[in-house]
mmCIF file of C-alpha atoms in Angstrom:
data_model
loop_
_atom_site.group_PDB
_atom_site.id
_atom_site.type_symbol
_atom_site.label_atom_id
_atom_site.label_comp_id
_atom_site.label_asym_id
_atom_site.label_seq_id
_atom_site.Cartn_x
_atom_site.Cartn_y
_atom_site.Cartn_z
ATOM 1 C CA UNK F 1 96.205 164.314 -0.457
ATOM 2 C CA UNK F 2 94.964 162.833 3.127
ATOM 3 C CA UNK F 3 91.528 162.006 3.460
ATOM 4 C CA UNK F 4 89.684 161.818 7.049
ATOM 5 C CA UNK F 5 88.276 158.163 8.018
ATOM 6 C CA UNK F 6 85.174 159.984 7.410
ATOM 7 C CA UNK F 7 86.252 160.220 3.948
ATOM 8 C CA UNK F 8 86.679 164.242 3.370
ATOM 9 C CA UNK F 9 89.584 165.071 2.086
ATOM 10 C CA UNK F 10 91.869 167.590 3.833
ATOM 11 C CA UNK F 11 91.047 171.638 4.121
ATOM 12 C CA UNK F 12 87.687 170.541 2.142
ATOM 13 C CA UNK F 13 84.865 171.573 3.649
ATOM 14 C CA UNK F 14 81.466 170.352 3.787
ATOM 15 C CA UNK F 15 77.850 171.222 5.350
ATOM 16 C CA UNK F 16 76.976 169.476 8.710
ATOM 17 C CA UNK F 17 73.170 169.724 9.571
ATOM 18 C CA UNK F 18 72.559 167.947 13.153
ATOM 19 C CA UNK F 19 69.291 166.346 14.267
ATOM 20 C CA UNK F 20 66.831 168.211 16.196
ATOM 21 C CA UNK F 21 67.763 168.665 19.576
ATOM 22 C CA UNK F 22 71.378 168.833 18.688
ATOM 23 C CA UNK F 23 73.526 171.669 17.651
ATOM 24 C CA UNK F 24 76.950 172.255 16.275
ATOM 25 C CA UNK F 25 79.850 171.871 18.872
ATOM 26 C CA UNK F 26 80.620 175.166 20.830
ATOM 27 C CA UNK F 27 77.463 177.069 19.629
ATOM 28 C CA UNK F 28 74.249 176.253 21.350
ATOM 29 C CA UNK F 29 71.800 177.706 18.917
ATOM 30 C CA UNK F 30 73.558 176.914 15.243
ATOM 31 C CA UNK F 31 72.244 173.139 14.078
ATOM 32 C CA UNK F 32 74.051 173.883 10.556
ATOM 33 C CA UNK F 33 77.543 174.901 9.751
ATOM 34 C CA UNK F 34 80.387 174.625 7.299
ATOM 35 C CA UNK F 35 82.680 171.979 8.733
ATOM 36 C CA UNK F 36 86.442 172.172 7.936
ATOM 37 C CA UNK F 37 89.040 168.936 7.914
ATOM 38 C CA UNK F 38 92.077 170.120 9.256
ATOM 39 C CA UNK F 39 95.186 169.069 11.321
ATOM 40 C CA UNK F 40 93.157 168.934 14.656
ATOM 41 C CA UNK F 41 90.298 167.342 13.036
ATOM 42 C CA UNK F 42 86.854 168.601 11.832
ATOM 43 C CA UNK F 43 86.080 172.351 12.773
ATOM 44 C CA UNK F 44 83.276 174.287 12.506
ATOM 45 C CA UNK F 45 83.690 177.589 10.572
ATOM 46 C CA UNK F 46 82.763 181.030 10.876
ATOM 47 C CA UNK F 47 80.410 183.025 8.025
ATOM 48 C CA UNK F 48 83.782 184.321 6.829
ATOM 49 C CA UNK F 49 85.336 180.882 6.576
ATOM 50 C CA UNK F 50 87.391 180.773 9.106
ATOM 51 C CA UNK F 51 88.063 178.053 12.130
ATOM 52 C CA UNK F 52 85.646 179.423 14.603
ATOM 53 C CA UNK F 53 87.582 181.224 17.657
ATOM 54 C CA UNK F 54 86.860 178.971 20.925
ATOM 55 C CA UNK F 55 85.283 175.716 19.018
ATOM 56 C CA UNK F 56 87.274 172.760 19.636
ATOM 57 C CA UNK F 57 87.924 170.591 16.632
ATOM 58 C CA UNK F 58 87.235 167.193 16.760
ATOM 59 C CA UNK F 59 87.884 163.742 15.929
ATOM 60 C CA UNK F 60 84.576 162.402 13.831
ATOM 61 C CA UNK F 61 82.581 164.123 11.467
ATOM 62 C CA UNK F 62 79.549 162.846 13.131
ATOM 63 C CA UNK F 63 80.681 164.353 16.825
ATOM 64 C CA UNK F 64 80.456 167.961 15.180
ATOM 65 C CA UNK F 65 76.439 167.433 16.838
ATOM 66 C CA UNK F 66 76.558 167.364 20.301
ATOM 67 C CA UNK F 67 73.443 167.631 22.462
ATOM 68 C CA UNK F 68 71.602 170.756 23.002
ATOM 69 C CA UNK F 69 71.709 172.005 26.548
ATOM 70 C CA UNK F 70 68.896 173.190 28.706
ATOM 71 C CA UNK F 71 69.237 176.662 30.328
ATOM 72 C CA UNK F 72 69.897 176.102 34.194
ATOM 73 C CA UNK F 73 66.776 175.124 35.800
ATOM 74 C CA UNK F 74 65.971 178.626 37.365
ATOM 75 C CA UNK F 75 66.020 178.129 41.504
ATOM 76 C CA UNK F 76 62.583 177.917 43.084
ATOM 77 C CA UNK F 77 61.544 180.545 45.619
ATOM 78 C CA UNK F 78 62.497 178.280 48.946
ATOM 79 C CA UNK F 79 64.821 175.579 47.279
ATOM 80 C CA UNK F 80 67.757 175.237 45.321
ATOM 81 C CA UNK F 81 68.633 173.677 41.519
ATOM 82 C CA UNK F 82 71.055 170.207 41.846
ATOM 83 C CA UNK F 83 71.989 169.506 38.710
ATOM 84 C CA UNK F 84 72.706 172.458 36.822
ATOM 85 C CA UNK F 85 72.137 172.561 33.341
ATOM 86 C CA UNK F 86 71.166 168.979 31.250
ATOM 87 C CA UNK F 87 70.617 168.006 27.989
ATOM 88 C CA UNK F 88 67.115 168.237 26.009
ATOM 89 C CA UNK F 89 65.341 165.542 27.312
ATOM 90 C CA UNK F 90 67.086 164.724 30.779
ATOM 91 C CA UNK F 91 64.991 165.956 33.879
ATOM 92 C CA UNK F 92 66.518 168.742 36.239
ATOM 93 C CA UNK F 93 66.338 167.544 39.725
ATOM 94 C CA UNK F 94 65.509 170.517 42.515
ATOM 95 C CA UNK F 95 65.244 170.203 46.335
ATOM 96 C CA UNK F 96 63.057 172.301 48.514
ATOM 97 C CA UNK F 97 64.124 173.444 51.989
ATOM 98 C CA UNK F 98 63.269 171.907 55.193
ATOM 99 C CA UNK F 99 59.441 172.614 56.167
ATOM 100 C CA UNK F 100 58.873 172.705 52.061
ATOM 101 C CA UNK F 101 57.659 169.831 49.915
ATOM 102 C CA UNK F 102 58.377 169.581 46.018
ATOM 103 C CA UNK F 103 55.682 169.329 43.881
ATOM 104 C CA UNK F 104 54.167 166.367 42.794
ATOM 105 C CA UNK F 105 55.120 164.527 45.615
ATOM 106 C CA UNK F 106 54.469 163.614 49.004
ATOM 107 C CA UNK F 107 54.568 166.426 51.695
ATOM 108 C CA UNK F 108 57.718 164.737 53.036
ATOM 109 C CA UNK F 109 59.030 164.912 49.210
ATOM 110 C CA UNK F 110 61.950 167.494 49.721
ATOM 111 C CA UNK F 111 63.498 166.297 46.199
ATOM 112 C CA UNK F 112 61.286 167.026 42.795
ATOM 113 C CA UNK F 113 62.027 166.830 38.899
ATOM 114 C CA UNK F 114 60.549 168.583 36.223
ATOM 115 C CA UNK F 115 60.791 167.344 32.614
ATOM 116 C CA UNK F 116 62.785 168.328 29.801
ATOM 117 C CA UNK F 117 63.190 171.651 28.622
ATOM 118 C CA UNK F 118 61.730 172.675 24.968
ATOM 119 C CA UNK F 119 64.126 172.094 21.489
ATOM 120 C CA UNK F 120 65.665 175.822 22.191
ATOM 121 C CA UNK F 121 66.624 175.220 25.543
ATOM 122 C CA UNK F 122 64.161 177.007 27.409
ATOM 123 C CA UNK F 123 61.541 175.934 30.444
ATOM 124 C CA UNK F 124 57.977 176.178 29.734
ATOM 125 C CA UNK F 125 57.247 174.871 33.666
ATOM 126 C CA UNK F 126 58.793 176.195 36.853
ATOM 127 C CA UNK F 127 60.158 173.810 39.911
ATOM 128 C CA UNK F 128 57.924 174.715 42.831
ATOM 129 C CA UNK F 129 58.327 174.185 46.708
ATOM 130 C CA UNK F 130 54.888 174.027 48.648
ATOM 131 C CA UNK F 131 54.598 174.687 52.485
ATOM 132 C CA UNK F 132 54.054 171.616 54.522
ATOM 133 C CA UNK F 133 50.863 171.879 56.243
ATOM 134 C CA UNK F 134 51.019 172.098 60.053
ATOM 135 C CA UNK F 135 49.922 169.031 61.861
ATOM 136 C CA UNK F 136 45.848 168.484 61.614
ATOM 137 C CA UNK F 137 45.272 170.683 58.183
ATOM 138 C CA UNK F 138 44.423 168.917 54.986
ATOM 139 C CA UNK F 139 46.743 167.143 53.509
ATOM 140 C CA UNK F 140 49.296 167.812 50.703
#
């Protein structure tokens, strides 16, 4: 019979658990799955035991885990999201429009970050754009 470089022999099927923060290819909120060797390579299966519709088989038993993805940084009220959506752990990046400052920064600071998301994917802070102040009030 063929056996996978990783060793699993083909059409078995074994249990793939990925590391916090990670989930199973083509499902952002299943970290554990029965994982199928088969001509296209390891894919994930369905309750039923079938190749999941729409996840892509791949090469390595060990990509099966892929990084879990933040939700799209939701746009703050005068500004705009720039990088979409990002893995747990990278920062989102947001830019405030002109006459606006981001916060943390400077009032010239028209670019601002916020963290990471939390392990499901969701924000627990908001990206906020501040009025400048007009020339003579107290600073930013």
């Amino acid at each position: 019979s063929l056996v996978a470089s990783d060793g699993l022999p083909y059409l078995d099927t074994t249990e793939v658990v990925c590391a916090e923060g990670f989930r199973i290819k083509g499902n952002n909120g299943v970290r554990q799955a029965r994982v199928r060797c088969t001509d296209a390579g390891y894919a994930p299966l369905t309750l039923s035991g079938i190749v999941a519709a729409g996840m892509e088989a791949v090469d390595e038993l060990s990509a099966v885990c892929v990084p879990l993805m933040c939700d799209t940084l939701p746009k703050p009220v005068n500004g705009a999201s720039i990088n979409g959506s990002v893995a747990i752990g990278v920062p989102a990046f947001f830019s405030c429009n002109t006459g606006f400052y981001a916060q943390g920064g400077t009032c010239s600071a028209q670019i601002g970050s916020v963290n990471s998301c939390k392990n499901d994917g969701k924000w627990d802070v908001t990206a906020s754009c501040y009025a400048v102040p007009s020339a003579g009030a107290s600073s930013c």
